[in-house]
């Protein structure tokens, strides 16, 4: 079902255009963010993140990343403000990371990559009836990107790394209740924002990107836990370690990047 794609030599980002021509579109993500070329915009209000009553459901390995899904049947956890005209509902979060000692973020800042990048995926339930419908609309999704840099242990990330062994293989899924991603936010909500796309196939150009300026710190050990995950299924005798699951920066094509005040 659908086209096989991955992060390897044959099926990686440089070949995605063959099955997903939008890969060469005008609003592709990620991008390299150049801070002093970003324009401060008075109309950009503060970002408002209301995750207080969010309900995580499960954690899974989809063969590309580890994903935590949320109950999005009502507006219990939303982001609004900033560049957004409506509240957007939290649907899932996942990570992108590198290999040992290599950077693994998707967005870069003046050419600098980070060890990893967390994506909190939200959808516009005011304008669209389902996530699927929103995921193909130009203002359908809002993804909050948070950089992870190596340093001290992150006091809450262990809640996730402690259960990664249960989703080692592609296709595995486990209950994961009561996790609130508010604990993964940095202290500052200052951000850059631009119009872009999903960074994995189908690469829909449906994302309002909100990238936080302040990274969070995680330890090399915690990052190493992500690398114990596998791209491959349990019955697959080829054990492919899940790492370097990031798309490199794409052409800006004249887009404006705005900065919060
Ligand atoms: N990496 S990302 O742009 O946040 C992103 C978010 C949601 C997605 O759903 C599919 S399917 N691919 C996706 C990529
Ligand atoms: Zn992502």
JSON list of C-alpha atoms and ligand atoms in Angstrom, two decimals, residues 94-96 106 117-119 121 143 199-200 209, ligand 2:
[
{"chain": "A", "resi": 94, "resn": "UNK", "atom": "CA", "xyz": [7.51, 12.38, 17.16]},
{"chain": "A", "resi": 95, "resn": "UNK", "atom": "CA", "xyz": [11.25, 12.95, 16.82]},
{"chain": "A", "resi": 96, "resn": "UNK", "atom": "CA", "xyz": [13.99, 13.11, 14.15]},
{"chain": "A", "resi": 106, "resn": "UNK", "atom": "CA", "xyz": [15.59, 18.88, 10.20]},
{"chain": "A", "resi": 117, "resn": "UNK", "atom": "CA", "xyz": [14.17, 17.81, 16.62]},
{"chain": "A", "resi": 118, "resn": "UNK", "atom": "CA", "xyz": [10.79, 17.19, 18.28]},
{"chain": "A", "resi": 119, "resn": "UNK", "atom": "CA", "xyz": [7.65, 17.81, 16.20]},
{"chain": "A", "resi": 121, "resn": "UNK", "atom": "CA", "xyz": [1.67, 18.00, 15.14]},
{"chain": "A", "resi": 143, "resn": "UNK", "atom": "CA", "xyz": [3.72, 21.80, 13.64]},
{"chain": "A", "resi": 199, "resn": "UNK", "atom": "CA", "xyz": [8.99, 16.70, 6.04]},
{"chain": "A", "resi": 200, "resn": "UNK", "atom": "CA", "xyz": [8.21, 13.09, 5.16]},
{"chain": "A", "resi": 209, "resn": "UNK", "atom": "CA", "xyz": [5.69, 25.81, 10.92]},
{"chain": "B", "resi": 2, "resn": "LIG", "atom": "ZN1", "xyz": [8.60, 15.42, 11.93]}
]
